[in-house]
Amino acid sequence: MRVEAQDITTPGEVASAYDAIVALGDAGELAAHAARMRAEFQRRTGMFGPEDAWFENRARAFWDDALSSQGFAELATPRLGDGVRAVAACIARAHRGFFLVEEVDERGAHLVDAWSGAELLVRHLDETQALVLEHAEGPMDARVTRSPSGPDLWVLPGAYHHPADALEPAIDVLVAARERGLTTQQALDALLRMELVFRTSSRVKAGFAYRVSQLARKH
């Protein structure tokens, strides 16, 4: 299977290229590799299944992780056409952050990364993403990639939104993670595990689930 694309420049084409790469692992030639990557993602961030109300959101977050952090986009490259290959190369180097949405307009959004301090202006991939960012009340664990044919930046479709009341305790966790010398993956994966505790524990407040005491030390 070889996926072809031409001159990836528009939001729709970027999103389509992402979907084409995912398709190679979702039910394609690279499905076995994707299954191993899914198991690794769940080992790091917590178990989830189709019966969970949050399954779709976690599954999308997994694909962001697989394509970038776990190298699936690079693995898929030989099976991609030139245009999609260019997108894959950008996705493989996507910047992961713990973003606060500062401003949103019809073209895009201003994001501030509470982990690295980076401030980014991103364009919307589609109307759904625009609405989600416009109504985002809490921080999001997301990956931002650049356009292969220009200066535009894009939030990948698997951005994972934490609850609004988790922001303050999550920032405390990030401060401790930085003091302990943890990597971006270690720090943000820890927050994903804490978010899962929050979701699966009835009547638990965010401050109980997002705790520095649950943060591993660097080995």
PDB file of C-alpha atoms in Angstrom:
ATOM      1  CA  MET A   1       0.000   0.000   0.000  1.00  0.00           C
ATOM      2  CA  ARG A   2       1.403   3.384  -1.015  1.00  0.00           C
ATOM      3  CA  VAL A   3      -0.345   6.597   0.001  1.00  0.00           C
ATOM      4  CA  GLU A   4      -0.046   9.489  -2.417  1.00  0.00           C
ATOM      5  CA  ALA A   5      -0.554  13.205  -1.836  1.00  0.00           C
ATOM      6  CA  GLN A   6       0.382  16.423  -3.594  1.00  0.00           C
ATOM      7  CA  ASP A   7       1.602  19.756  -2.202  1.00  0.00           C
ATOM      8  CA  ILE A   8       0.466  19.531   1.432  1.00  0.00           C
ATOM      9  CA  THR A   9      -0.427  23.136   2.253  1.00  0.00           C
ATOM     10  CA  THR A  10      -4.023  23.402   3.480  1.00  0.00           C
ATOM     11  CA  PRO A  11      -5.407  22.377   6.884  1.00  0.00           C
ATOM     12  CA  GLY A  12      -7.575  19.707   5.294  1.00  0.00           C
ATOM     13  CA  GLU A  13      -4.605  18.188   3.489  1.00  0.00           C
ATOM     14  CA  VAL A  14      -2.539  18.101   6.672  1.00  0.00           C
ATOM     15  CA  ALA A  15      -5.386  16.357   8.519  1.00  0.00           C
ATOM     16  CA  SER A  16      -5.866  13.913   5.637  1.00  0.00           C
ATOM     17  CA  ALA A  17      -2.176  13.065   5.637  1.00  0.00           C
ATOM     18  CA  TYR A  18      -2.306  12.378   9.380  1.00  0.00           C
ATOM     19  CA  ASP A  19      -5.294  10.065   8.862  1.00  0.00           C
ATOM     20  CA  ALA A  20      -3.517   8.256   6.028  1.00  0.00           C
ATOM     21  CA  ILE A  21      -0.509   7.542   8.252  1.00  0.00           C
ATOM     22  CA  VAL A  22      -2.754   6.327  11.070  1.00  0.00           C
ATOM     23  CA  ALA A  23      -4.600   4.043   8.650  1.00  0.00           C
ATOM     24  CA  LEU A  24      -1.404   2.089   8.016  1.00  0.00           C
ATOM     25  CA  GLY A  25      -1.360   1.064  11.673  1.00  0.00           C
ATOM     26  CA  ASP A  26      -5.046   1.036  12.488  1.00  0.00           C
ATOM     27  CA  ALA A  27      -5.841  -1.812  10.124  1.00  0.00           C
ATOM     28  CA  GLY A  28      -2.981  -1.845   7.658  1.00  0.00           C
ATOM     29  CA  GLU A  29       0.425  -3.289   7.039  1.00  0.00           C
ATOM     30  CA  LEU A  30       1.903  -1.851  10.219  1.00  0.00           C
ATOM     31  CA  ALA A  31      -0.873  -2.959  12.582  1.00  0.00           C
ATOM     32  CA  ALA A  32       1.418  -5.236  14.614  1.00  0.00           C
ATOM     33  CA  HIS A  33       3.852  -2.361  15.208  1.00  0.00           C
ATOM     34  CA  ALA A  34       0.951  -0.117  16.216  1.00  0.00           C
ATOM     35  CA  ALA A  35      -0.338  -2.727  18.672  1.00  0.00           C
ATOM     36  CA  ARG A  36       3.041  -2.844  20.409  1.00  0.00           C
ATOM     37  CA  MET A  37       3.140   0.939  20.548  1.00  0.00           C
ATOM     38  CA  ARG A  38      -0.365   1.051  22.021  1.00  0.00           C
ATOM     39  CA  ALA A  39       0.718  -1.363  24.750  1.00  0.00           C
ATOM     40  CA  GLU A  40       3.741   0.839  25.479  1.00  0.00           C
ATOM     41  CA  PHE A  41       1.569   3.961  25.643  1.00  0.00           C
ATOM     42  CA  GLN A  42      -0.783   2.280  28.122  1.00  0.00           C
ATOM     43  CA  ARG A  43       2.159   1.060  30.197  1.00  0.00           C
ATOM     44  CA  ARG A  44       3.325   4.651  30.550  1.00  0.00           C
ATOM     45  CA  THR A  45      -0.024   6.438  30.905  1.00  0.00           C
ATOM     46  CA  GLY A  46      -2.572   3.897  32.176  1.00  0.00           C
ATOM     47  CA  MET A  47      -4.902   1.241  30.817  1.00  0.00           C
ATOM     48  CA  PHE A  48      -8.092   2.026  28.910  1.00  0.00           C
ATOM     49  CA  GLY A  49     -10.526   0.064  26.758  1.00  0.00           C
ATOM     50  CA  PRO A  50     -13.509   0.454  24.413  1.00  0.00           C
ATOM     51  CA  GLU A  51     -15.916   0.247  27.344  1.00  0.00           C
ATOM     52  CA  ASP A  52     -14.515   3.434  28.889  1.00  0.00           C
ATOM     53  CA  ALA A  53     -16.262   6.736  28.229  1.00  0.00           C
ATOM     54  CA  TRP A  54     -12.875   8.344  27.626  1.00  0.00           C
ATOM     55  CA  PHE A  55     -11.675   5.673  25.173  1.00  0.00           C
ATOM     56  CA  GLU A  56     -11.865   7.815  22.026  1.00  0.00           C
ATOM     57  CA  ASN A  57      -9.935  10.696  23.593  1.00  0.00           C
ATOM     58  CA  ARG A  58      -7.212   8.390  24.914  1.00  0.00           C
ATOM     59  CA  ALA A  59      -7.045   6.526  21.607  1.00  0.00           C
ATOM     60  CA  ARG A  60      -6.441   9.785  19.736  1.00  0.00           C
ATOM     61  CA  ALA A  61      -3.773  10.753  22.267  1.00  0.00           C
ATOM     62  CA  PHE A  62      -2.135   7.376  21.645  1.00  0.00           C
ATOM     63  CA  TRP A  63      -1.851   8.071  17.919  1.00  0.00           C
ATOM     64  CA  ASP A  64      -0.156  11.414  18.546  1.00  0.00           C
ATOM     65  CA  ASP A  65       2.292   9.567  20.793  1.00  0.00           C
ATOM     66  CA  ALA A  66       2.847   6.745  18.316  1.00  0.00           C
ATOM     67  CA  LEU A  67       3.425   8.965  15.302  1.00  0.00           C
ATOM     68  CA  SER A  68       5.875  11.259  17.075  1.00  0.00           C
ATOM     69  CA  SER A  69       7.423   9.916  20.287  1.00  0.00           C
ATOM     70  CA  GLN A  70       7.390   6.262  19.262  1.00  0.00           C
ATOM     71  CA  GLY A  71       8.486   6.794  15.675  1.00  0.00           C
ATOM     72  CA  PHE A  72       5.481   5.423  13.774  1.00  0.00           C
ATOM     73  CA  ALA A  73       5.531   8.302  11.276  1.00  0.00           C
ATOM     74  CA  GLU A  74       9.137   7.488  10.382  1.00  0.00           C
ATOM     75  CA  LEU A  75       8.322   3.778  10.212  1.00  0.00           C
ATOM     76  CA  ALA A  76       5.508   4.498   7.773  1.00  0.00           C
ATOM     77  CA  THR A  77       7.604   6.766   5.534  1.00  0.00           C
ATOM     78  CA  PRO A  78       8.582   4.142   2.899  1.00  0.00           C
ATOM     79  CA  ARG A  79       4.879   3.478   2.291  1.00  0.00           C
ATOM     80  CA  LEU A  80       3.948   7.122   1.789  1.00  0.00           C
ATOM     81  CA  GLY A  81       3.854   9.344  -1.261  1.00  0.00           C
ATOM     82  CA  ASP A  82       6.089  12.395  -1.422  1.00  0.00           C
ATOM     83  CA  GLY A  83       3.535  14.871  -0.036  1.00  0.00           C
ATOM     84  CA  VAL A  84       2.468  12.711   2.891  1.00  0.00           C
ATOM     85  CA  ARG A  85       6.113  11.834   3.532  1.00  0.00           C
ATOM     86  CA  ALA A  86       6.843  15.534   4.050  1.00  0.00           C
ATOM     87  CA  VAL A  87       4.053  15.769   6.622  1.00  0.00           C
ATOM     88  CA  ALA A  88       5.289  12.603   8.334  1.00  0.00           C
ATOM     89  CA  ALA A  89       8.762  14.083   8.721  1.00  0.00           C
ATOM     90  CA  CYS A  90       7.281  17.139  10.448  1.00  0.00           C
ATOM     91  CA  ILE A  91       5.014  15.084  12.697  1.00  0.00           C
ATOM     92  CA  ALA A  92       7.942  12.932  13.791  1.00  0.00           C
ATOM     93  CA  ARG A  93       9.558  16.073  15.233  1.00  0.00           C
ATOM     94  CA  ALA A  94       6.399  17.542  16.797  1.00  0.00           C
ATOM     95  CA  HIS A  95       6.791  19.590  19.978  1.00  0.00           C
ATOM     96  CA  ARG A  96       4.917  18.141  22.946  1.00  0.00           C
ATOM     97  CA  GLY A  97       3.759  20.517  25.630  1.00  0.00           C
ATOM     98  CA  PHE A  98       1.258  21.207  28.405  1.00  0.00           C
ATOM     99  CA  PHE A  99      -0.587  24.059  26.763  1.00  0.00           C
ATOM    100  CA  LEU A 100      -2.865  26.793  28.001  1.00  0.00           C
ATOM    101  CA  VAL A 101      -5.119  28.337  25.357  1.00  0.00           C
ATOM    102  CA  GLU A 102      -4.740  32.105  25.669  1.00  0.00           C
ATOM    103  CA  GLU A 103      -6.625  33.465  22.653  1.00  0.00           C
ATOM    104  CA  VAL A 104      -8.631  31.994  19.791  1.00  0.00           C
ATOM    105  CA  ASP A 105      -9.876  33.597  16.581  1.00  0.00           C
ATOM    106  CA  GLU A 106     -11.197  32.354  13.255  1.00  0.00           C
ATOM    107  CA  ARG A 107      -7.717  31.457  11.984  1.00  0.00           C
ATOM    108  CA  GLY A 108      -6.040  29.906  14.984  1.00  0.00           C
ATOM    109  CA  ALA A 109      -5.008  30.160  18.610  1.00  0.00           C
ATOM    110  CA  HIS A 110      -2.278  31.491  20.874  1.00  0.00           C
ATOM    111  CA  LEU A 111      -0.894  28.710  23.069  1.00  0.00           C
ATOM    112  CA  VAL A 112       1.446  28.945  26.046  1.00  0.00           C
ATOM    113  CA  ASP A 113       3.375  25.845  27.082  1.00  0.00           C
ATOM    114  CA  ALA A 114       3.436  25.668  30.884  1.00  0.00           C
ATOM    115  CA  TRP A 115       6.201  23.067  30.719  1.00  0.00           C
ATOM    116  CA  SER A 116       8.754  24.645  28.356  1.00  0.00           C
ATOM    117  CA  GLY A 117       7.593  28.259  28.385  1.00  0.00           C
ATOM    118  CA  ALA A 118       7.167  28.340  24.598  1.00  0.00           C
ATOM    119  CA  GLU A 119       4.447  30.544  23.117  1.00  0.00           C
ATOM    120  CA  LEU A 120       3.044  29.372  19.797  1.00  0.00           C
ATOM    121  CA  LEU A 121       0.541  30.683  17.271  1.00  0.00           C
ATOM    122  CA  VAL A 122      -1.235  27.740  15.658  1.00  0.00           C
ATOM    123  CA  ARG A 123      -3.751  27.448  12.849  1.00  0.00           C
ATOM    124  CA  HIS A 124      -6.936  25.392  13.101  1.00  0.00           C
ATOM    125  CA  LEU A 125      -6.971  22.047  11.316  1.00  0.00           C
ATOM    126  CA  ASP A 126     -10.772  22.130  11.038  1.00  0.00           C
ATOM    127  CA  GLU A 127     -13.923  23.633  12.554  1.00  0.00           C
ATOM    128  CA  THR A 128     -14.125  20.956  15.235  1.00  0.00           C
ATOM    129  CA  GLN A 129     -10.653  21.756  16.504  1.00  0.00           C
ATOM    130  CA  ALA A 130     -11.448  25.471  16.405  1.00  0.00           C
ATOM    131  CA  LEU A 131     -14.521  24.943  18.594  1.00  0.00           C
ATOM    132  CA  VAL A 132     -12.635  22.714  21.034  1.00  0.00           C
ATOM    133  CA  LEU A 133      -9.874  25.287  21.454  1.00  0.00           C
ATOM    134  CA  GLU A 134     -12.370  28.133  21.764  1.00  0.00           C
ATOM    135  CA  HIS A 135     -14.107  26.358  24.641  1.00  0.00           C
ATOM    136  CA  ALA A 136     -11.017  24.891  26.285  1.00  0.00           C
ATOM    137  CA  GLU A 137     -11.135  25.707  29.994  1.00  0.00           C
ATOM    138  CA  GLY A 138      -8.244  23.563  31.180  1.00  0.00           C
ATOM    139  CA  PRO A 139      -4.726  22.730  30.005  1.00  0.00           C
ATOM    140  CA  MET A 140      -4.069  20.261  27.221  1.00  0.00           C
ATOM    141  CA  ASP A 141      -1.329  17.760  26.555  1.00  0.00           C
ATOM    142  CA  ALA A 142      -0.741  18.312  22.854  1.00  0.00           C
ATOM    143  CA  ARG A 143       1.807  18.067  20.096  1.00  0.00           C
ATOM    144  CA  VAL A 144       2.411  20.915  17.670  1.00  0.00           C
ATOM    145  CA  THR A 145       3.936  20.331  14.259  1.00  0.00           C
ATOM    146  CA  ARG A 146       5.005  22.728  11.541  1.00  0.00           C
ATOM    147  CA  SER A 147       3.773  22.797   7.987  1.00  0.00           C
ATOM    148  CA  PRO A 148       6.100  21.120   5.469  1.00  0.00           C
ATOM    149  CA  SER A 149       5.564  23.975   3.034  1.00  0.00           C
ATOM    150  CA  GLY A 150       5.510  27.132   5.136  1.00  0.00           C
ATOM    151  CA  PRO A 151       5.650  28.726   8.595  1.00  0.00           C
ATOM    152  CA  ASP A 152       2.263  27.505   9.804  1.00  0.00           C
ATOM    153  CA  LEU A 153       1.971  25.442  13.003  1.00  0.00           C
ATOM    154  CA  TRP A 154      -0.722  22.841  13.694  1.00  0.00           C
ATOM    155  CA  VAL A 155      -2.002  21.057  16.791  1.00  0.00           C
ATOM    156  CA  LEU A 156      -2.195  17.335  16.055  1.00  0.00           C
ATOM    157  CA  PRO A 157      -5.687  15.751  16.347  1.00  0.00           C
ATOM    158  CA  GLY A 158      -4.898  13.793  19.530  1.00  0.00           C
ATOM    159  CA  ALA A 159      -4.613  16.769  21.907  1.00  0.00           C
ATOM    160  CA  TYR A 160      -5.763  15.573  25.339  1.00  0.00           C
ATOM    161  CA  HIS A 161      -7.627  18.043  27.543  1.00  0.00           C
ATOM    162  CA  HIS A 162      -7.199  17.936  31.319  1.00  0.00           C
ATOM    163  CA  PRO A 163      -9.996  19.268  33.571  1.00  0.00           C
ATOM    164  CA  ALA A 164      -9.912  22.969  34.377  1.00  0.00           C
ATOM    165  CA  ASP A 165      -9.608  22.426  38.138  1.00  0.00           C
ATOM    166  CA  ALA A 166      -6.500  20.306  37.560  1.00  0.00           C
ATOM    167  CA  LEU A 167      -4.453  23.274  36.375  1.00  0.00           C
ATOM    168  CA  GLU A 168      -3.105  24.447  39.735  1.00  0.00           C
ATOM    169  CA  PRO A 169      -2.099  21.023  41.099  1.00  0.00           C
ATOM    170  CA  ALA A 170      -0.762  20.038  37.662  1.00  0.00           C
ATOM    171  CA  ILE A 171       1.525  23.071  37.637  1.00  0.00           C
ATOM    172  CA  ASP A 172       2.831  21.992  41.049  1.00  0.00           C
ATOM    173  CA  VAL A 173       3.580  18.564  39.563  1.00  0.00           C
ATOM    174  CA  LEU A 174       5.430  20.141  36.631  1.00  0.00           C
ATOM    175  CA  VAL A 175       7.522  22.304  38.953  1.00  0.00           C
ATOM    176  CA  ALA A 176       8.530  19.209  40.912  1.00  0.00           C
ATOM    177  CA  ALA A 177       9.215  17.295  37.690  1.00  0.00           C
ATOM    178  CA  ARG A 178      11.535  20.049  36.500  1.00  0.00           C
ATOM    179  CA  GLU A 179      13.360  20.080  39.835  1.00  0.00           C
ATOM    180  CA  ARG A 180      13.854  16.316  39.564  1.00  0.00           C
ATOM    181  CA  GLY A 181      15.206  16.583  36.034  1.00  0.00           C
ATOM    182  CA  LEU A 182      12.417  14.569  34.409  1.00  0.00           C
ATOM    183  CA  THR A 183      11.980  14.574  30.651  1.00  0.00           C
ATOM    184  CA  THR A 184       8.946  15.994  28.879  1.00  0.00           C
ATOM    185  CA  GLN A 185       7.639  12.469  28.334  1.00  0.00           C
ATOM    186  CA  GLN A 186       8.104  11.477  31.972  1.00  0.00           C
ATOM    187  CA  ALA A 187       6.420  14.628  33.278  1.00  0.00           C
ATOM    188  CA  LEU A 188       3.439  14.713  30.921  1.00  0.00           C
ATOM    189  CA  ASP A 189       2.889  10.952  31.017  1.00  0.00           C
ATOM    190  CA  ALA A 190       2.680  11.258  34.806  1.00  0.00           C
ATOM    191  CA  LEU A 191      -0.078  13.851  34.417  1.00  0.00           C
ATOM    192  CA  LEU A 192      -1.958  11.509  32.070  1.00  0.00           C
ATOM    193  CA  ARG A 193      -1.796   8.782  34.724  1.00  0.00           C
ATOM    194  CA  MET A 194      -3.098  11.228  37.302  1.00  0.00           C
ATOM    195  CA  GLU A 195      -5.929  12.291  34.994  1.00  0.00           C
ATOM    196  CA  LEU A 196      -6.943   8.645  34.674  1.00  0.00           C
ATOM    197  CA  VAL A 197      -7.097   8.341  38.475  1.00  0.00           C
ATOM    198  CA  PHE A 198      -9.331  11.414  38.506  1.00  0.00           C
ATOM    199  CA  ARG A 199     -11.651   9.933  35.871  1.00  0.00           C
ATOM    200  CA  THR A 200     -11.910   6.475  37.392  1.00  0.00           C
ATOM    201  CA  SER A 201     -12.321   7.448  41.052  1.00  0.00           C
ATOM    202  CA  SER A 202     -15.789   8.588  42.063  1.00  0.00           C
ATOM    203  CA  ARG A 203     -16.075  11.837  44.016  1.00  0.00           C
ATOM    204  CA  VAL A 204     -12.313  12.446  43.901  1.00  0.00           C
ATOM    205  CA  LYS A 205     -11.225  16.054  43.463  1.00  0.00           C
ATOM    206  CA  ALA A 206      -8.492  16.994  41.016  1.00  0.00           C
ATOM    207  CA  GLY A 207      -6.185  18.040  43.856  1.00  0.00           C
ATOM    208  CA  PHE A 208      -6.236  14.472  45.168  1.00  0.00           C
ATOM    209  CA  ALA A 209      -5.490  12.862  41.809  1.00  0.00           C
ATOM    210  CA  TYR A 210      -2.837  15.362  40.668  1.00  0.00           C
ATOM    211  CA  ARG A 211      -0.233  15.070  43.412  1.00  0.00           C
ATOM    212  CA  VAL A 212       3.512  15.534  43.518  1.00  0.00           C
ATOM    213  CA  SER A 213       3.702  12.453  45.746  1.00  0.00           C
ATOM    214  CA  GLN A 214       2.596  10.370  42.740  1.00  0.00           C
ATOM    215  CA  LEU A 215       5.447  11.662  40.584  1.00  0.00           C
ATOM    216  CA  ALA A 216       8.331   9.262  40.065  1.00  0.00           C
ATOM    217  CA  ARG A 217      11.878  10.379  40.638  1.00  0.00           C
ATOM    218  CA  LYS A 218      14.424  10.297  37.844  1.00  0.00           C
ATOM    219  CA  HIS A 219      16.492   7.108  37.977  1.00  0.00           C
TER     220      HIS A 219
END
